[in-house]
CSV table of C-alpha atoms in Angstrom, one decimal:
chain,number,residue,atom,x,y,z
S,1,UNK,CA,15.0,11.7,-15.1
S,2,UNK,CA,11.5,11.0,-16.6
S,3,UNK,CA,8.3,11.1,-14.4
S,4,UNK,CA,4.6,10.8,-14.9
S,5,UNK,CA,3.4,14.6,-14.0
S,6,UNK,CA,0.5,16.1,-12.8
S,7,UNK,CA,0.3,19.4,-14.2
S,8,UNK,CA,-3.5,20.7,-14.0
S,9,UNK,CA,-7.0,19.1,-14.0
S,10,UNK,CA,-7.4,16.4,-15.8
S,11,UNK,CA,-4.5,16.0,-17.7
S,12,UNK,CA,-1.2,14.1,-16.8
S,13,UNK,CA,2.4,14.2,-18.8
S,14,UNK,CA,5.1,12.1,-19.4
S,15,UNK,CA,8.3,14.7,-18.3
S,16,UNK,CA,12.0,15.2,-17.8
S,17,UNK,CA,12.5,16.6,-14.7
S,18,UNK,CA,15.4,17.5,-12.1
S,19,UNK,CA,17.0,14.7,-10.2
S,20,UNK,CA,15.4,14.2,-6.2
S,21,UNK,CA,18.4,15.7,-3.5
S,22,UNK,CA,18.0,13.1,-0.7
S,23,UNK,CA,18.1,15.8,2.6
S,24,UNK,CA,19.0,14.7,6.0
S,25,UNK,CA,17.6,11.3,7.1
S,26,UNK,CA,16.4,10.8,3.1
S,27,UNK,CA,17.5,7.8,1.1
S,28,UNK,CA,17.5,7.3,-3.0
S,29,UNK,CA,14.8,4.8,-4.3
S,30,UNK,CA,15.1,3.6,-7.6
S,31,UNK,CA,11.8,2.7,-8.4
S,32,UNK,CA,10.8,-0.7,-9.8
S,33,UNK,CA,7.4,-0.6,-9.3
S,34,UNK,CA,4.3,1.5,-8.5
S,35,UNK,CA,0.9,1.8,-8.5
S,36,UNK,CA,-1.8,3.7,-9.8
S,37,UNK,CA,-4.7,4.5,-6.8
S,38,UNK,CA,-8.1,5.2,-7.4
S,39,UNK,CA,-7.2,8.2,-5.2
S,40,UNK,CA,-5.1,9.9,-7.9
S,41,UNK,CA,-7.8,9.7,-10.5
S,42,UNK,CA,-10.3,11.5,-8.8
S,43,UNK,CA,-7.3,13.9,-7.0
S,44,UNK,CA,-6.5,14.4,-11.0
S,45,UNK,CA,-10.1,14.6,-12.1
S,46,UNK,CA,-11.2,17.0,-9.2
S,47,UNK,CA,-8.0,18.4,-7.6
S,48,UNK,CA,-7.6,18.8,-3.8
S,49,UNK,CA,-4.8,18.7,-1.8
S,50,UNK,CA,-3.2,17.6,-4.8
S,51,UNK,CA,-1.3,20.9,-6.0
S,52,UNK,CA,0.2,20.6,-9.6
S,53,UNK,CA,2.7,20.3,-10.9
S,54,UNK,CA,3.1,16.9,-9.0
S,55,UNK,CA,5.0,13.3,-9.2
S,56,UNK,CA,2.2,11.4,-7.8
S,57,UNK,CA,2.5,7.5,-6.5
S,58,UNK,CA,2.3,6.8,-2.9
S,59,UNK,CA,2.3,2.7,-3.8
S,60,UNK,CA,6.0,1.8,-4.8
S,61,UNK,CA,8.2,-0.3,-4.6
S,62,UNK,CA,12.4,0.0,-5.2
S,63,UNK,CA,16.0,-0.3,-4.8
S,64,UNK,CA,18.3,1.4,-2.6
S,65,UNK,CA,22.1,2.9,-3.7
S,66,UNK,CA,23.6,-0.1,-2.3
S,67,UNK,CA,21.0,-2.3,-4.0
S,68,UNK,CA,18.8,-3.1,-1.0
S,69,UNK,CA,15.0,-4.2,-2.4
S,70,UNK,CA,12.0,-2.3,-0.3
S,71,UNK,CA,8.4,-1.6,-0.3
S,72,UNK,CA,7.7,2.6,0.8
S,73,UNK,CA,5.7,3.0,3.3
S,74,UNK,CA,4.2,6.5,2.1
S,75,UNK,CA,2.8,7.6,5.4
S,76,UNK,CA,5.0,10.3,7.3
S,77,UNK,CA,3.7,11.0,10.6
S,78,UNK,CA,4.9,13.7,13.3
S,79,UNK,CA,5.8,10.8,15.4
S,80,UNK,CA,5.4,12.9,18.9
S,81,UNK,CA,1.8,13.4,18.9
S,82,UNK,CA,-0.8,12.0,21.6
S,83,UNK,CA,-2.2,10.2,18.6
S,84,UNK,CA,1.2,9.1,17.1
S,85,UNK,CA,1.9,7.5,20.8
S,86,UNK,CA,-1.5,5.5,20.6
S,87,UNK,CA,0.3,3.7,17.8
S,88,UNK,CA,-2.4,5.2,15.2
S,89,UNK,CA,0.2,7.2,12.7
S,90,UNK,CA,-2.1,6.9,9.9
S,91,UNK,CA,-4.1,9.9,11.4
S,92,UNK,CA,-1.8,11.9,13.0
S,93,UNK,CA,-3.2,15.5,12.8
S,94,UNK,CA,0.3,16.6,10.9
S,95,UNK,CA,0.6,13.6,8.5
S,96,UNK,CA,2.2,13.8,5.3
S,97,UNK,CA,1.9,11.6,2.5
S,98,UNK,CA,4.9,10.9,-0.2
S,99,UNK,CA,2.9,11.4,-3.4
S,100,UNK,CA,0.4,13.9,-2.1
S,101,UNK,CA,2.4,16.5,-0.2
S,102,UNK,CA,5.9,15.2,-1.5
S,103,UNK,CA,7.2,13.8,-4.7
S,104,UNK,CA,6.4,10.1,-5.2
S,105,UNK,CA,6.9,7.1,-7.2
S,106,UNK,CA,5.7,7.6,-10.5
S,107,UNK,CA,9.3,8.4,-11.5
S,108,UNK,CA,12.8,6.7,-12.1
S,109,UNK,CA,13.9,8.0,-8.5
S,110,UNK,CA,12.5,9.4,-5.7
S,111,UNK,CA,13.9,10.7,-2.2
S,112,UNK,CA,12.1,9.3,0.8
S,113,UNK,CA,13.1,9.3,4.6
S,114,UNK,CA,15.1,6.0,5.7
S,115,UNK,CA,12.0,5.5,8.0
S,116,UNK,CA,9.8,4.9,5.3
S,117,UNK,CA,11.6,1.8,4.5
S,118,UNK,CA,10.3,-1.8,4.8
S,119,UNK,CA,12.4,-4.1,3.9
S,120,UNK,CA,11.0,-6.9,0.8
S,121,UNK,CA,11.5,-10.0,1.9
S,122,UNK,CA,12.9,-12.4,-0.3
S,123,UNK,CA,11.0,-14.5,-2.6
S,124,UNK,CA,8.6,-12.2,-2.9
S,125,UNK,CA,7.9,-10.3,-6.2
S,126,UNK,CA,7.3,-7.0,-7.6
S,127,UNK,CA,4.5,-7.2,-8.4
S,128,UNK,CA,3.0,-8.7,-4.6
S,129,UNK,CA,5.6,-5.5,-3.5
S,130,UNK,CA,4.0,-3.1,-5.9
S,131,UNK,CA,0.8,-3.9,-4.4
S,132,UNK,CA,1.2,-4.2,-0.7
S,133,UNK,CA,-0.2,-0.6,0.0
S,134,UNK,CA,-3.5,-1.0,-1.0
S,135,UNK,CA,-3.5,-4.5,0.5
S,136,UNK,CA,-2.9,-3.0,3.9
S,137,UNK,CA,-6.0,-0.5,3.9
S,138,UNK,CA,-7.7,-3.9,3.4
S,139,UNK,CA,-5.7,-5.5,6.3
S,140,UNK,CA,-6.7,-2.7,8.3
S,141,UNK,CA,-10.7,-2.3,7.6
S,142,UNK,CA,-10.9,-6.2,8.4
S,143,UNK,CA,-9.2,-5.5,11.7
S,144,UNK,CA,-11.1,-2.6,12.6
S,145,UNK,CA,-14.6,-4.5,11.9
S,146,UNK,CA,-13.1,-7.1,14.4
S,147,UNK,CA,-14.5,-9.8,11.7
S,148,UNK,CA,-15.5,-13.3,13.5
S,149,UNK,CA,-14.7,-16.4,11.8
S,150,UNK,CA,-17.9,-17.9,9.4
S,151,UNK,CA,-19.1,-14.1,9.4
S,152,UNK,CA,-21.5,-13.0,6.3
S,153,UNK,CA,-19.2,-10.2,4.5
S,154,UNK,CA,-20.4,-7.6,1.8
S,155,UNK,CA,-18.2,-5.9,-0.2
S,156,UNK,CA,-19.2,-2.9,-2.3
S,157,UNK,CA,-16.8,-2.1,-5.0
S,158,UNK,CA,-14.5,-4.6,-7.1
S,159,UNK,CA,-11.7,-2.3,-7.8
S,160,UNK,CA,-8.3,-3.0,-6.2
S,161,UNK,CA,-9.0,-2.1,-2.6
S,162,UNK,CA,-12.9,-4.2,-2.9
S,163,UNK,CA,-10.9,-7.0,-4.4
S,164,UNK,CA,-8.0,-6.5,-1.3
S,165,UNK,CA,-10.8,-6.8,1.0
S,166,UNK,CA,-12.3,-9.8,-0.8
S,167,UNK,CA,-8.8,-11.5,-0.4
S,168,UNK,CA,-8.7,-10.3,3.0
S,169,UNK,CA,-12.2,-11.8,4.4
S,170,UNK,CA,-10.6,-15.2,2.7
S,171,UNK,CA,-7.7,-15.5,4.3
S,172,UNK,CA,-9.3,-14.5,7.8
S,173,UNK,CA,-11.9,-17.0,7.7
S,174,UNK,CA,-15.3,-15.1,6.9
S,175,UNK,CA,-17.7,-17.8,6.4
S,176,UNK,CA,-19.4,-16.3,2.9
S,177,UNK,CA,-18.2,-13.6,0.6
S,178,UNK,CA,-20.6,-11.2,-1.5
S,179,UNK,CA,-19.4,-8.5,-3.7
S,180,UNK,CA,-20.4,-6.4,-6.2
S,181,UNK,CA,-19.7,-4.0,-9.0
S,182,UNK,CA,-21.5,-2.7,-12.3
S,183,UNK,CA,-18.6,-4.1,-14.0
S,184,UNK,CA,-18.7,-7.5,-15.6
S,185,UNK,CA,-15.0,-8.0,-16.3
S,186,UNK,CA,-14.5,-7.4,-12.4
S,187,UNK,CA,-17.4,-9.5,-11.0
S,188,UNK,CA,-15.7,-11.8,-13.0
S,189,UNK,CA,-12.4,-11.0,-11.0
S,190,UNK,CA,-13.8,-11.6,-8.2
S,191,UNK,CA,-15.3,-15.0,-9.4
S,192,UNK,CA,-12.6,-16.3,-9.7
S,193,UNK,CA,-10.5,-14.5,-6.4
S,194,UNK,CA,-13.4,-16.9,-4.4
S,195,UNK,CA,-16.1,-14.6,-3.6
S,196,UNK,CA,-19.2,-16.8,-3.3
S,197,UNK,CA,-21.7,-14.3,-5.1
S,198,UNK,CA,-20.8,-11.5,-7.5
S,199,UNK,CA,-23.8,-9.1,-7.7
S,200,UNK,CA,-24.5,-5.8,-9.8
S,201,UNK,CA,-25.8,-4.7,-6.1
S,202,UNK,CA,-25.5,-6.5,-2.7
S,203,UNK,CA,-29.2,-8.1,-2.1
S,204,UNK,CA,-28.3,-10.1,1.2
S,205,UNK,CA,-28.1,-9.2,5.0
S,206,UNK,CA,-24.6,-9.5,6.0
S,207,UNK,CA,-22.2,-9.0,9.3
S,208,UNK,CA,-19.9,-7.0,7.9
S,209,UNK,CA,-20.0,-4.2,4.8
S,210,UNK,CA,-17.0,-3.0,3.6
S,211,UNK,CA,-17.7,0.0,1.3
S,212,UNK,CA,-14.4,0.9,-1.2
S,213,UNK,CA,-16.4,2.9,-3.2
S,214,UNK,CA,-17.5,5.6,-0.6
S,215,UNK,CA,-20.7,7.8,-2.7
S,216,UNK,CA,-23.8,8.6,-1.2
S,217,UNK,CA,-25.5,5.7,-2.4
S,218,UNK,CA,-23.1,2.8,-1.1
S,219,UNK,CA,-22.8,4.7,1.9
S,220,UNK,CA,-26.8,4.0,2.2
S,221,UNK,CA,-26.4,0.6,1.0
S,222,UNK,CA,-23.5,-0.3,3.1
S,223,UNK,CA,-26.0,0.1,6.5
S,224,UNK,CA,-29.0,-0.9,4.4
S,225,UNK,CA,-27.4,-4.6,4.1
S,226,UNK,CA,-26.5,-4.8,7.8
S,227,UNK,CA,-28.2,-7.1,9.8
S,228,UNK,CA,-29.1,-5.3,13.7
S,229,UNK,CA,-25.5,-5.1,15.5
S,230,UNK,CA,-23.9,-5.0,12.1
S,231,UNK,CA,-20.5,-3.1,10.9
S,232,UNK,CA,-20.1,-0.9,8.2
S,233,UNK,CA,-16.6,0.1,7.0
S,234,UNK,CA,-16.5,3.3,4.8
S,235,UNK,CA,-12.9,2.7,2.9
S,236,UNK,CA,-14.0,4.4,-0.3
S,237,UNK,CA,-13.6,8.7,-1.0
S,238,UNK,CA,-15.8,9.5,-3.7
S,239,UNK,CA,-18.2,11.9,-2.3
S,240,UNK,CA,-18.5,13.6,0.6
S,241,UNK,CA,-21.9,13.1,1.0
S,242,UNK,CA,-23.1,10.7,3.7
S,243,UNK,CA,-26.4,9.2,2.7
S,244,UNK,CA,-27.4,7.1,5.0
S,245,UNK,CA,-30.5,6.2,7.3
S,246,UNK,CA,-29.8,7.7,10.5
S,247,UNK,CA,-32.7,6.6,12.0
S,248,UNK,CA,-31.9,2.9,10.7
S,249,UNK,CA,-28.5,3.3,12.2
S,250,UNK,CA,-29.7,4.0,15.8
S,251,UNK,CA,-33.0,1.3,15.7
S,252,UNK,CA,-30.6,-1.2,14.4
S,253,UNK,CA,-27.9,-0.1,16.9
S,254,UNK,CA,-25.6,-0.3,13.5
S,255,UNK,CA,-22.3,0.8,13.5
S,256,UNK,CA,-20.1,2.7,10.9
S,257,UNK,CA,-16.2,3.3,11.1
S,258,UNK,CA,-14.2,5.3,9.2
S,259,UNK,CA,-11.0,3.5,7.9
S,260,UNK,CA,-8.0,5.3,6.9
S,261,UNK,CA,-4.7,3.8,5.4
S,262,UNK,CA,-3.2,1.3,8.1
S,263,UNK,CA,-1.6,0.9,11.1
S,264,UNK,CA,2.4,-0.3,10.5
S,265,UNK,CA,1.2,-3.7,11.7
S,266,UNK,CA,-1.2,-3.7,9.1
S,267,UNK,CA,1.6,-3.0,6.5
S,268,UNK,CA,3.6,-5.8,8.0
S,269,UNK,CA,0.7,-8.0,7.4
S,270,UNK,CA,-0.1,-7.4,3.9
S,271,UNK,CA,3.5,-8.2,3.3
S,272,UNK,CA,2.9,-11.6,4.5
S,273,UNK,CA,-0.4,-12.3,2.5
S,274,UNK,CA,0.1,-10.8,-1.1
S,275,UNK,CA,3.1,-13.6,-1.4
S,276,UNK,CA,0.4,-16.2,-1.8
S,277,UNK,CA,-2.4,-14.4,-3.4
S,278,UNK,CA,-3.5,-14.6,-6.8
S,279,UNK,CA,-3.0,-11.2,-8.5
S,280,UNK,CA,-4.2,-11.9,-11.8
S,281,UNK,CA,-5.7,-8.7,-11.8
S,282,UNK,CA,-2.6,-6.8,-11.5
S,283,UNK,CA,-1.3,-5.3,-14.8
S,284,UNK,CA,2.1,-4.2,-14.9
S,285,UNK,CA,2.9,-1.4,-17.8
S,286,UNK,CA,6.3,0.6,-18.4
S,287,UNK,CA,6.1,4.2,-17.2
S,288,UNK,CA,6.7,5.7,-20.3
S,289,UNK,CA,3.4,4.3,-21.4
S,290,UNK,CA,1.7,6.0,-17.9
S,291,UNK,CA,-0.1,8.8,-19.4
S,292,UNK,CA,-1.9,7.1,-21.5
S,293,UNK,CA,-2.8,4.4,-18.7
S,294,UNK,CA,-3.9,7.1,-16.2
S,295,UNK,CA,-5.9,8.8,-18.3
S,296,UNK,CA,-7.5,5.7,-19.7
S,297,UNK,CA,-8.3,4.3,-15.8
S,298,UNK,CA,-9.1,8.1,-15.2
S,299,UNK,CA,-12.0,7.8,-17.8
S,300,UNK,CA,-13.5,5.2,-16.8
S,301,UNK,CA,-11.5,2.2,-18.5
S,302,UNK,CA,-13.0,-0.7,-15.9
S,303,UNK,CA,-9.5,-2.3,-17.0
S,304,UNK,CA,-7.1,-3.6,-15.7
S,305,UNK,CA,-8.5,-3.7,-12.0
S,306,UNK,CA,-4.7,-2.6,-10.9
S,307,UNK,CA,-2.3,-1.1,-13.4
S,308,UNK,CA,1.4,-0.8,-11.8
S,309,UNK,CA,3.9,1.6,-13.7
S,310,UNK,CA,7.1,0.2,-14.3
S,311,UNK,CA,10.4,2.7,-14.8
């Protein structure tokens, strides 16, 4: 079958490769639809965890043997764990990830355990399905923050998870919305999505900062915008480096959480929002074209905001 390969830094290829052997517990999900993350261009860029060769694609979408339509749930979690039992199997110490430490969705097929599977509900498209993934990290940072209604919200980044969080604050009743973004086409995005300001730089003093970027700098910004008693959420991997004001953080009595995929009731919600979104942003492009769309987003190509790889 044909799948979009990582196979060294920097550089992805269109290959044939062997067929997925479903083991015990695994089903075969022929893949309709899947996403590119900002995670796997910098995992491609700089490689990690990532080990090459590998089928990336932890956001995907599918049909089952017997035709059944669902959205992958790419977390795989130990399940027996003191922290799987709190509910919280996004960071269970012995998490796996289908695309990461497994073959993933950047292919024709792919072998995933039955538990992975979330059903799509009908009347909703591929591309709301193919999308869904990155919608739930947003679903789960604007739960975490505990957001009040008519809240001042900052967002820091207008790529696909800063525009999830954008959609997010929306829906949930966040009295203003700022974001921003060097990018013109995606302030302009966002524009239109309903943020009330689109900024090269947020300038206000806001509740809430959501940071999808995650460098040193927006790190400092992120707590520099908070008002005293404020929340910083740090979505965004870029750099390691924290950046921040620690002194700010305590006089202000600030706080920053870490956010990290989503809970399964997260995932649940972002299947009911992304129906009635506008995703206008979300470019869908046939697989065999991926390599060239990787490496394009990979080098800096501001579009499309969110490019989904069709098989």
């Amino acid at each position: 079958m044909k799948a979009l390969v990582f196979t060294g830094p920097g550089t992805v290829e269109m290959r044939e490769v062997p067929e997925p052997e479903p083991g015990p517990g695994d089903v075969l999900v022929h893949v309709v639809t899947s996403g590119i993350c900002g995670s796997e261009l910098h995992g491609v860029r700089t490689p990690g965890f990532r080990v090459p060769p590998l089928v990336m694609g932890h956001e995907f979408a599918g049909r089952t043997d017997e035709g059944r339509p669902v959205i992958v749930n790419p977390i795989l979690s130990c399940g027996e764990c003191d922290v799987c039992a709190l509910g919280l199997r996004n960071v269970c110490r012995k998490r796996r990830i289908v695309g990461v430490h497994t073959p993933g969705g950047f292919a024709e097929r792919v072998a995933v355990p039955e538990s992975a599977l979330v059903a799509l509900p009908e009347g909703l498209d591929w591309t709301a399905a193919g999308v869904v993934e990155p919608v739930a990290n947003a679903v789960h940072a604007w739960a975490l923050a505990g957001t009040p209604k008519g809240a001042r919200v900052g967002v820091i980044g207008a790529g696909a998870i800063g525009l999830a969080c954008l959609q997010v604050a929306v829906s949930g009743g966040a009295g203003r919305v700022e974001i921003a973004d060097r990018s013109e086409d995606r302030r302009a995005v966002a524009a239109r999505l309903g943020a009330n300001a689109v900024l090269t730089e947020l300038t206000g003093e806001y509740d809430v900062v959501f940071d999808a970027v995650g460098a040193a700098v927006t790190h400092e910004q992120s707590l520099a915008r908070l008002r005293p008693g404020g929340v910083a959420v740090w979505l965004g991997l870029a750099d390691t480096a924290s950046g921040f004001d620690a002194a700010d953080l305590v006089r202000g009595e600030k706080r920053v959480l870490g956010s990290f995929a989503y809970r399964d009731v997260d995932f649940a919600a972002a299947i009911g929002l992304v129906g009635g979104w506008d995703l206008s942003w979300v470019t869908t492009f046939p697989l065999a074209e991926g390599a060239e769309v990787f490496t394009a987003l990979m080098n800096g190509r501001a579009t499309p905001v969110k490019a989904l790889l069709a098989p």
